Short mmCIF file of C-alpha atoms and ligand atoms in Angstrom, two decimals:
data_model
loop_
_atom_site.label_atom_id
_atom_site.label_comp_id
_atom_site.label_asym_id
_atom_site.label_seq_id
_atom_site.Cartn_x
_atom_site.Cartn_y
_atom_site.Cartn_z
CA UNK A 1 131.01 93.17 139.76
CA UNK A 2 132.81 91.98 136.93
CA UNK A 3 130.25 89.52 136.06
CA UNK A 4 127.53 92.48 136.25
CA UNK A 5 129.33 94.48 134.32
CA UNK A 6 129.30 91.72 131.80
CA UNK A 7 125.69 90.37 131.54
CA UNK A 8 125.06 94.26 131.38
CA UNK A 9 126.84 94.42 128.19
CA UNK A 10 125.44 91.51 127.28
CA UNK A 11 121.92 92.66 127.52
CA UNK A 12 122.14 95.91 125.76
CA UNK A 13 123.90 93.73 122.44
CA UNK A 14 120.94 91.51 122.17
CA UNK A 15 119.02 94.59 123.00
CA UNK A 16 120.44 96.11 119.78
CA UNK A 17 119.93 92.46 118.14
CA UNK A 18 116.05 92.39 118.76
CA UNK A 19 115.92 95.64 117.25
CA UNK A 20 117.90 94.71 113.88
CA UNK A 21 115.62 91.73 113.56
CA UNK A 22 112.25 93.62 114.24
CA UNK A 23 113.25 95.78 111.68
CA UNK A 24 113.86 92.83 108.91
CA UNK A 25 111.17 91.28 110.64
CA UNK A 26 108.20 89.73 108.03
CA UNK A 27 105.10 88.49 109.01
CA UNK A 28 103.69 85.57 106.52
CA UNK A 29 100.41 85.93 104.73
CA UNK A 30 96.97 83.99 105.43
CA UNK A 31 97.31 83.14 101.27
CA UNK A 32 100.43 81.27 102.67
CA UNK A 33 102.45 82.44 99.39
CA UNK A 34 103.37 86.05 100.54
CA UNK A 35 105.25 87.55 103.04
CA UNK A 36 105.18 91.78 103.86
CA UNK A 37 106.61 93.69 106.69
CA UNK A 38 103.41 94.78 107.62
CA UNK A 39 100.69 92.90 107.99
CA UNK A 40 97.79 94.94 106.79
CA UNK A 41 99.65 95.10 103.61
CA UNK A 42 98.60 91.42 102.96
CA UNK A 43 95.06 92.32 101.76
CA UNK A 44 96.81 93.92 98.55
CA UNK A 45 97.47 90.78 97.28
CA UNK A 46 94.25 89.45 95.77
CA UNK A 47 93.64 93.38 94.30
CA UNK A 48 97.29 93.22 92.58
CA UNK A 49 96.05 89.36 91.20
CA UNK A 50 92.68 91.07 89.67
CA UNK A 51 95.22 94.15 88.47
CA UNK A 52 97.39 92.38 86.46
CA UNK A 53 95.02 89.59 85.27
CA UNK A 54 91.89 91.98 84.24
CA UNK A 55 92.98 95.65 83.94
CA UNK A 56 96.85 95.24 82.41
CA UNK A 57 95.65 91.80 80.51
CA UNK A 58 98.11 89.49 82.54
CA UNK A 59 100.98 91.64 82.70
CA UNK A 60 101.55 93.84 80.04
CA UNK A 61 102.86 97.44 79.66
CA UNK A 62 100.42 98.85 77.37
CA UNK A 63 97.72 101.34 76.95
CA UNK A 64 95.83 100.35 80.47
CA UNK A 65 99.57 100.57 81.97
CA UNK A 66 99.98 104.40 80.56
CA UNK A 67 96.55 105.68 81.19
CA UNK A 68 96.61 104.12 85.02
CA UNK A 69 99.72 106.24 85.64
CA UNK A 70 98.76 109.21 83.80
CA UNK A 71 95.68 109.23 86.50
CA UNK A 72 97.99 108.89 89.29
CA UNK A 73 99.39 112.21 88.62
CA UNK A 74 95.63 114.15 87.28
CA UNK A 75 93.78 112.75 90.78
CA UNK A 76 97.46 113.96 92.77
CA UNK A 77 98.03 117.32 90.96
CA UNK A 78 94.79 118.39 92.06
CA UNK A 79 96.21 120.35 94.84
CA UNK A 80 97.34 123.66 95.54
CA UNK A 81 98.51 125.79 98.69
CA UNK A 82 96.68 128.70 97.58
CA UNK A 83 93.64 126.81 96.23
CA UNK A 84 92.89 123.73 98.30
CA UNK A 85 92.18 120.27 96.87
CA UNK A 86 93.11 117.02 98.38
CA UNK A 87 95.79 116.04 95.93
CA UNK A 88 95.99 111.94 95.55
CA UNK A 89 92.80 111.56 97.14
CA UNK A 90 91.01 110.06 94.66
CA UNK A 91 88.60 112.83 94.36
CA UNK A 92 88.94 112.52 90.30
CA UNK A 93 86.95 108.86 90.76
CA UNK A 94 84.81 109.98 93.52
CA UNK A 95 83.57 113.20 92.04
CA UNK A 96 84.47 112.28 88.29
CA UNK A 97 81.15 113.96 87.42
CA UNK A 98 83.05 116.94 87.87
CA UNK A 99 86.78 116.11 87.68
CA UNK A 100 86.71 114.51 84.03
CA UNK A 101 84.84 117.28 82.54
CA UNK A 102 88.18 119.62 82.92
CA UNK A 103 89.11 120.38 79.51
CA UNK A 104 93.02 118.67 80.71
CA UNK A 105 91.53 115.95 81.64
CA UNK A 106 90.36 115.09 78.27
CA UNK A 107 90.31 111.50 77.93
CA UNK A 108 90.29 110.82 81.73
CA UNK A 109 86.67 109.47 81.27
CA UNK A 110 88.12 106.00 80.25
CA UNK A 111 89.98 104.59 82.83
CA UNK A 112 88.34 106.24 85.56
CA UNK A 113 85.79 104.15 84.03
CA UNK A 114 87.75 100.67 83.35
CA UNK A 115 89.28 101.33 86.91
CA UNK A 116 85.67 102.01 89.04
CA UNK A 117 84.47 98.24 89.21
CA UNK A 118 87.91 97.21 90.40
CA UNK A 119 87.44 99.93 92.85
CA UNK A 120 83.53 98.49 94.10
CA UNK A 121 84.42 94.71 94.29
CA UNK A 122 87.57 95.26 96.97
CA UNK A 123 88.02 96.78 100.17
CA UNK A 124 90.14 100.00 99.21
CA UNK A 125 89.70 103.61 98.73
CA UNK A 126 89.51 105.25 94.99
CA UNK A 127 92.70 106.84 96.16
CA UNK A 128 94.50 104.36 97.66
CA UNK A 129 93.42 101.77 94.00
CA UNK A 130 94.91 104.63 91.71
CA UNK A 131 98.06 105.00 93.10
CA UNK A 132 98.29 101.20 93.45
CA UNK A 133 97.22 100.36 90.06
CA UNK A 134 99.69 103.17 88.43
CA UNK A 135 102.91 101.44 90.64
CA UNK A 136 101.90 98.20 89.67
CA UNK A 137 101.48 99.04 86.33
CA UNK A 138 104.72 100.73 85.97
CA UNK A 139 106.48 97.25 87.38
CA UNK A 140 105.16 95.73 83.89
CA UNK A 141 107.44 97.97 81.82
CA UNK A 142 110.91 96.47 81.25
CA UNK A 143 113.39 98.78 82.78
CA UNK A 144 110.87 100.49 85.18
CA UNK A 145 112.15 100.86 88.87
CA UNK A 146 109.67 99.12 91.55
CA UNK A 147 107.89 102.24 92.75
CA UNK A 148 107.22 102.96 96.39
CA UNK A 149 103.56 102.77 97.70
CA UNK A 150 101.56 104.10 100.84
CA UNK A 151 98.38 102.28 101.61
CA UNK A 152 95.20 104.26 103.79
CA UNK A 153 94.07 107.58 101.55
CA UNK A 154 90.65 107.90 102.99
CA UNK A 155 87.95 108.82 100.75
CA UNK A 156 87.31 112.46 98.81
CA UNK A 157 85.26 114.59 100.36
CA UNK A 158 84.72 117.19 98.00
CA UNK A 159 86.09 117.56 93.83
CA UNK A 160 88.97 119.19 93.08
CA UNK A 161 89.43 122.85 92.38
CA UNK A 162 88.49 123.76 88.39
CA UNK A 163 92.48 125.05 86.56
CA UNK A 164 94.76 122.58 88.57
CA UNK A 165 96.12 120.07 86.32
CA UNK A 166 98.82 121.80 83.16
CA UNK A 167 97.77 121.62 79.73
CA UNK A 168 100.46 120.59 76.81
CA UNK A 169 100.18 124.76 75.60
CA UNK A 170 100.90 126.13 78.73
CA UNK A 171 104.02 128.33 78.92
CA UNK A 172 106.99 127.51 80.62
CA UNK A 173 105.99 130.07 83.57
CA UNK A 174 102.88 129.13 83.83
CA UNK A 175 103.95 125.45 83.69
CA UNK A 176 106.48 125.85 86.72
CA UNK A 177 104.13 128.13 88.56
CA UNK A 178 101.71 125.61 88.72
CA UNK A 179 104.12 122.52 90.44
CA UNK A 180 105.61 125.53 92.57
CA UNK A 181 101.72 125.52 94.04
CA UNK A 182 101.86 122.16 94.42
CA UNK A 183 105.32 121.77 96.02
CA UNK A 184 107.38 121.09 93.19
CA UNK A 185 110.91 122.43 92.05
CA UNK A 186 111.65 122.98 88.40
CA UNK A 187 113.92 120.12 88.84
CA UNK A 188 111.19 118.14 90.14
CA UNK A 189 109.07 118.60 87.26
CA UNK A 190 111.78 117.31 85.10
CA UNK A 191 111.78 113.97 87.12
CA UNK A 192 107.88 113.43 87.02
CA UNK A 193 107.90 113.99 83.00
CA UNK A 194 110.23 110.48 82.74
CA UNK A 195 106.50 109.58 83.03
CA UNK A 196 106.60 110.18 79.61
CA UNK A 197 108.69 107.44 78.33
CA UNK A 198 105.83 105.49 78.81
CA UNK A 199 102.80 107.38 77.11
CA UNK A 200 100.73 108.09 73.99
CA UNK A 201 98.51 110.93 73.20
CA UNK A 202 94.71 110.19 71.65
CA UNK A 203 93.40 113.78 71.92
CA UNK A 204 96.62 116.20 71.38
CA UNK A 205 95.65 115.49 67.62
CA UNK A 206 92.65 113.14 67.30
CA UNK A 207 93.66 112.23 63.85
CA UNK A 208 96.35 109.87 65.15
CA UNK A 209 95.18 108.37 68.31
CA UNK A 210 97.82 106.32 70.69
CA UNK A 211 100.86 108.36 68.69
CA UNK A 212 103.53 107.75 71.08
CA UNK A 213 106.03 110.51 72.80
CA UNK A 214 108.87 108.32 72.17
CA UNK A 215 109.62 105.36 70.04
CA UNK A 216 109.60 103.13 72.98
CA UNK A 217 106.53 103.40 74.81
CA UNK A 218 106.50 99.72 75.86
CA UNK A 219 109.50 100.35 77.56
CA UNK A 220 110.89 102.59 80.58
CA UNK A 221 114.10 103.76 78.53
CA UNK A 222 115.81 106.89 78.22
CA UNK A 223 114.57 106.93 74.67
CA UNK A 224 112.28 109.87 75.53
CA UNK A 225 114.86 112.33 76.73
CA UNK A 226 117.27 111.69 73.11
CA UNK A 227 114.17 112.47 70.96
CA UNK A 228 112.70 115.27 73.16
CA UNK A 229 115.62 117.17 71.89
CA UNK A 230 116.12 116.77 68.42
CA UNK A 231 115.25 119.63 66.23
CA UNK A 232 111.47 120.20 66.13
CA UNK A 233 109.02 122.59 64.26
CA UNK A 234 106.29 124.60 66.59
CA UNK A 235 103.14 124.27 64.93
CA UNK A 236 101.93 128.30 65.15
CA UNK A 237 98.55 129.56 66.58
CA UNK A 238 95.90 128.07 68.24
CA UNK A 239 94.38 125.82 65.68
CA UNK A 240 93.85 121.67 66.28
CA UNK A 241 97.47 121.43 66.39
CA UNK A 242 97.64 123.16 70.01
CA UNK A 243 100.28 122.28 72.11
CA UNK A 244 101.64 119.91 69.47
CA UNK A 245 105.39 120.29 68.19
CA UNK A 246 106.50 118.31 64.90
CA UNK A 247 109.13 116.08 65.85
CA UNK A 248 111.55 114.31 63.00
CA UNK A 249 110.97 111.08 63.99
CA UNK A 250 107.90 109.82 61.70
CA UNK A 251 104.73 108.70 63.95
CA UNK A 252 105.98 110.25 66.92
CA UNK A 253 104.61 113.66 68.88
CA UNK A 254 105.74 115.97 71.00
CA UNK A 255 104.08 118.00 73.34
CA UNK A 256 104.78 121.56 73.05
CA UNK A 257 105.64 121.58 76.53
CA UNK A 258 107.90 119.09 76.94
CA UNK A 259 109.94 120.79 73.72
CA UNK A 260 110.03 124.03 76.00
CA UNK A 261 110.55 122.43 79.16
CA UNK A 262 113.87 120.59 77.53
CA UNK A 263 115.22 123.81 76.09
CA UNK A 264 114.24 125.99 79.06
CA UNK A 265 117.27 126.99 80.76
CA UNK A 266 115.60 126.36 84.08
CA UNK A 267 115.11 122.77 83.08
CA UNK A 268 117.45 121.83 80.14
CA UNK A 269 120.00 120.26 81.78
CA UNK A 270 118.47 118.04 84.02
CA UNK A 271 116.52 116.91 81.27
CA UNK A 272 120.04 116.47 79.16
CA UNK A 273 121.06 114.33 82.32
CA UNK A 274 118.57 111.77 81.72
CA UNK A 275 119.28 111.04 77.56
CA UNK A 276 121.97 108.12 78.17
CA UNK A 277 121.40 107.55 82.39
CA UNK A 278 119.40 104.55 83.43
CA UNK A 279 120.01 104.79 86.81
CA UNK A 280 119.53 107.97 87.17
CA UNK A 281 116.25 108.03 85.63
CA UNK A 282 115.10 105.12 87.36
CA UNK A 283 115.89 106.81 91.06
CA UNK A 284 114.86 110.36 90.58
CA UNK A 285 110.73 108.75 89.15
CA UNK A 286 110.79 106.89 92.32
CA UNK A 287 111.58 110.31 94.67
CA UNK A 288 109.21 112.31 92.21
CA UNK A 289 106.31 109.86 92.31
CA UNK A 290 106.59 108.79 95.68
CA UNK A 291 106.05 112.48 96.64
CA UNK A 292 103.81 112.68 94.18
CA UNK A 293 101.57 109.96 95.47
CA UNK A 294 101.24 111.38 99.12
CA UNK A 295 100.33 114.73 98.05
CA UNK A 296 97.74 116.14 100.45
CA UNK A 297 98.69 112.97 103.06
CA UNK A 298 100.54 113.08 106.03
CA UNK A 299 103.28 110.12 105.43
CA UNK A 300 103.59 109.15 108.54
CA UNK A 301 99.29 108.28 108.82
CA UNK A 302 99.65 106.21 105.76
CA UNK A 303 101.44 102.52 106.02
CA UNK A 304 104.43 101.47 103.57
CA UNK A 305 103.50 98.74 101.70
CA UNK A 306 106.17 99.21 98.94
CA UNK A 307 106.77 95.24 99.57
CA UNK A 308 103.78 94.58 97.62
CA UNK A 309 104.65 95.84 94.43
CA UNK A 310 106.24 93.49 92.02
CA UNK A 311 109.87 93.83 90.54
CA UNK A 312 110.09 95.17 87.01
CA UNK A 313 112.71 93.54 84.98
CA UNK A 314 115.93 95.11 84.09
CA UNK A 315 116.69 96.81 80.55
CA UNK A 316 119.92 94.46 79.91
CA UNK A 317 120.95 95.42 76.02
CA UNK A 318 119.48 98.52 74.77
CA UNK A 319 121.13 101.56 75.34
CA UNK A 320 120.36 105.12 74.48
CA UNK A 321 120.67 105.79 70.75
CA UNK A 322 119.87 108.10 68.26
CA UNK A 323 116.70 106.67 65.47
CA UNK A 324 117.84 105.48 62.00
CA UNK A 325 118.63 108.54 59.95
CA UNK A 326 119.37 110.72 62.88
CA UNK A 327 122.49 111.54 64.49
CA UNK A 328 124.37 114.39 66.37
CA UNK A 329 123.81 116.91 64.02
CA UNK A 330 119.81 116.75 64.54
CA UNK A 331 120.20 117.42 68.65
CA UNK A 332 119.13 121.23 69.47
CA UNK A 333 121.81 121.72 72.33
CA UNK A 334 119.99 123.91 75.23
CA UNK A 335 121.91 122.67 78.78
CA UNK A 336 124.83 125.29 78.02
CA UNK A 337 127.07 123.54 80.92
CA UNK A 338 127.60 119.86 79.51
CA UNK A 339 127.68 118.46 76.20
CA UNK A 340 124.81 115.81 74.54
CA UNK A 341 125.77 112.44 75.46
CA UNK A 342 127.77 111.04 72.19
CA UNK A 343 125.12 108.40 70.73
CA UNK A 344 125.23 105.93 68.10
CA UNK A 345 122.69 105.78 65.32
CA UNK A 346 120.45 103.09 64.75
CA UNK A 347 121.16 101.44 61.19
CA UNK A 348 119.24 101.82 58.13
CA UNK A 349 116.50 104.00 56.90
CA UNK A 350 114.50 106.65 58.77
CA UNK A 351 112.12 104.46 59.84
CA UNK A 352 108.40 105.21 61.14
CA UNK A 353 107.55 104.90 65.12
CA UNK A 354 103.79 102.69 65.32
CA UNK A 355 101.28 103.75 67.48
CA UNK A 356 100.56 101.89 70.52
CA UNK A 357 97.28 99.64 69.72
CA UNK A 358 94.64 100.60 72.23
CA UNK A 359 93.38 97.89 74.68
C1 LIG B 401 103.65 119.66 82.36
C2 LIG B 401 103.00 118.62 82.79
C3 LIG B 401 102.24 117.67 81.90
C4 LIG B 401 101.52 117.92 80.77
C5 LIG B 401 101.26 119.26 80.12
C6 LIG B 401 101.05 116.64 80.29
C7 LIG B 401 100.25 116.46 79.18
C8 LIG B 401 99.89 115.25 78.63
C9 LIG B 401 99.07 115.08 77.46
C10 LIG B 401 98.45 116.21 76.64
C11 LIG B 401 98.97 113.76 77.21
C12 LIG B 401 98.22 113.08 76.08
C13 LIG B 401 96.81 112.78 76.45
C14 LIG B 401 96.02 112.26 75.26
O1 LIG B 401 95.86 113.03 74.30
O2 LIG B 401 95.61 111.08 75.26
C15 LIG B 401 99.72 113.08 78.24
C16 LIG B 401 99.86 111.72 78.35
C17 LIG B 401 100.44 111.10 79.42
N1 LIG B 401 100.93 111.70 80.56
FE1 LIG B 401 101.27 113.66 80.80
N2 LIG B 401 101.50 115.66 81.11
C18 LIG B 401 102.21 116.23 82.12
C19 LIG B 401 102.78 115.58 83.19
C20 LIG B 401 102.63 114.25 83.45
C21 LIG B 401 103.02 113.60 84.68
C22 LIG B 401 103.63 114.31 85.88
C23 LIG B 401 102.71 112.29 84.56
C24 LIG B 401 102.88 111.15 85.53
C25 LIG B 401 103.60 111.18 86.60
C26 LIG B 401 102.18 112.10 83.22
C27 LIG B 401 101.86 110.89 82.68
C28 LIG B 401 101.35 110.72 81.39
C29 LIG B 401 101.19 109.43 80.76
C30 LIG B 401 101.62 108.09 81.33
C31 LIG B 401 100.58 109.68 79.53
C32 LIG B 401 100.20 108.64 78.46
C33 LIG B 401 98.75 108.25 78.53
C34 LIG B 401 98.42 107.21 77.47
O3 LIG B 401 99.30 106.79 76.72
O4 LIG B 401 97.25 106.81 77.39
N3 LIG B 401 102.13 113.31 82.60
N4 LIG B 401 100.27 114.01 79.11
C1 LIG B 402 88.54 97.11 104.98
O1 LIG B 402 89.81 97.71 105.17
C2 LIG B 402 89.96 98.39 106.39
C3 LIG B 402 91.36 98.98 106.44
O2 LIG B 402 91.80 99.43 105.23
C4 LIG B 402 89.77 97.45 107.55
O3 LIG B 402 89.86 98.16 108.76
C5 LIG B 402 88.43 96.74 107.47
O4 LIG B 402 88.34 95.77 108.45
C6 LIG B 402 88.27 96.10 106.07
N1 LIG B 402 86.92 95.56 105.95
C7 LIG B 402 86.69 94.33 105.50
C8 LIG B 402 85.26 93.94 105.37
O5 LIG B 402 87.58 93.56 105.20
#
């Protein structure tokens, strides 16, 4: 009896054993280099090799790097519960005879284009490649956070609906209206615009192409959230500054809705949160784009391959700061509940922010 009672308990620990280590449990590669925890993750491999080598030039975090995730989120966002679409289906690649000619996706045309032959000489969906391409890309930038990905997005079956994707002079309302349709919160938003920490605008004015948001593009810093929220002029009407807000910081732009969406009070102060918090900026872009990057999927058909993508290197001395020549007393307060972070200023002159060179 005793002995029974023993091998019984016994059996249920390694029970509970085997299912620790099937959990930890990774299978080896045929390259006989990698190791996943699912197997059918393995094929990435040789895709991520022609990635970095051919489309990001070895590794960088440049224009190819900002453009790849700016498509993650114009193929995704073309969704809506009222309106249909297939959201990151890849439907902007698929049907881009349609998709790119949508006046927000203005500029779309060239990595859709760079990205296609990647697409035709491997084994993997349009929408599967974007959202792979935009998480690997994002691993380049120093201080990024290794972003999640889902592998088996079948292919589009029809173009996304015309209106779906926000334009830089939409209102706040309109703005939040649109992510509602989509599934997001306001708060949500907030977390998928760290995107912009990382980007440059060609078209918002065409006389300054690759005129960064922040003056740290290379780099997945905080930067963007300080400089959103210094003082800024709104440029009035309609004319070819649309959308376009003058920031103080010399060879930097603003969009006109990320100058609302930080003053909003809707939105101000989670985007105050992010101005001096690493962390936090880092975790809340990997819950907002792993939603983002399902959108119109089932989770639970697609497989986690999140093992694949490679891991960004930390930020280890920079810190939030305010640009030579600007301090404090330049910061438009909006989040009425908690002060600006107190910031030092860089030394020196004002100084002029360069564009980022395109590829
Ligand atoms: C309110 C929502 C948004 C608006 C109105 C908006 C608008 C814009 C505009 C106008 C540009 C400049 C395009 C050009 O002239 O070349 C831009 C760039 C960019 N956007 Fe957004 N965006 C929004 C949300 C997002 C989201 C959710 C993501 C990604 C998750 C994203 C990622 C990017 C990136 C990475 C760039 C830089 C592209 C480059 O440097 O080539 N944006 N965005
Ligand atoms: C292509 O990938 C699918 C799964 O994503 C797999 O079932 C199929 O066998 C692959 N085809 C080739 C030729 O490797």
């Amino acid at each position: 009896m005793g002995f029974k009672l023993l091998s019984a308990i016994v059996l249920v620990f390694s029970a509970l054993h085997a299912t620790r280590a099937g959990l930890i449990k990774r299978v080896a590669c045929d390259d006989g280099v990698h190791s996943v925890t699912n197997a059918a993750c393995c094929a990435l491999f040789p895709i991520i090799d022609d990635i970095q080598e051919n489309l990001f030039d070895g590794g960088e975090c440049g224009e190819e790097v900002h453009e790849s995730l700016r498509l993650t989120f114009h193929d995704a966002i073309g969704f809506s519960k009222t309106a249909g679409g297939g959201g990151a289906d890849g439907s902007i690649i698929t049907f881009d005879d349609v998709e790119t000619a949508f006046h927000a996706n203005g500029g779309i045309d060239e990595i859709v284009n760079v990205q296609k032959p990647f697409i035709a000489r491997h084994n993997i969906t349009a929408g599967d490649f974007i959202q792979l391409a935009g998480a690997v890309g994002v691993s380049n930038c120093l201080g990024a956070p290794r972003l999640p990905f889902f592998l088996g997005r079948p292919t589009a079956t029809a173009a996304s609906p015309p209106g779906l994707v926000p334009e830089p002079f939409d209102s706040v309302d309109t703005i939040l209206a649109r992510f509602d349709d989509a599934g997001f919160s306001p708060v949500e938003v907030v977390w998928l615009l760290i995107s912009h920490t990382i980007a440059a605008a060609d078209l918002v004015d065409p006389t300054i192409p690759g005129t960064p948001f922040d003056s740290t593009p290379g780099v997945f810093d905080t930067q963007f959230f300080v400089e959103t929220q210094l003082k800024g002029t709104l440029f009035p009407g309609t004319g070819s500054n649309e959308g376009e807000v003058q920031s103080p910081l010399a060879g930097e732009i603003r969009l006109q809705s990320d100058h609302l969406l930080a003053r909003d009070p809707r939105t101000a102060c989670e985007w105050q949160s992010f101005a001096n918090n690493q962390a936090r900026l880092q975790n809340r872009f990997i819950a907002a784009m792993q939603k983002l990057s399902v959108l119109g999927h089932d989770q639970s058909t697609l497989t986690d391959c999140s093992d694949v993508i490679p891991i960004p290197k930390p930020l280890t001395t920079q810190v939030a700061h305010f640009p030579a020549g600007l301090s404090v007393q330049d910061v438009e307060q909006a989040c009425t509940t908690a002060a600006f972070p107190t910031l030092s200023s860089d030394p020196g002159p004002a100084t002029s922010v360069p564009p980022v060179p395109p590829s």
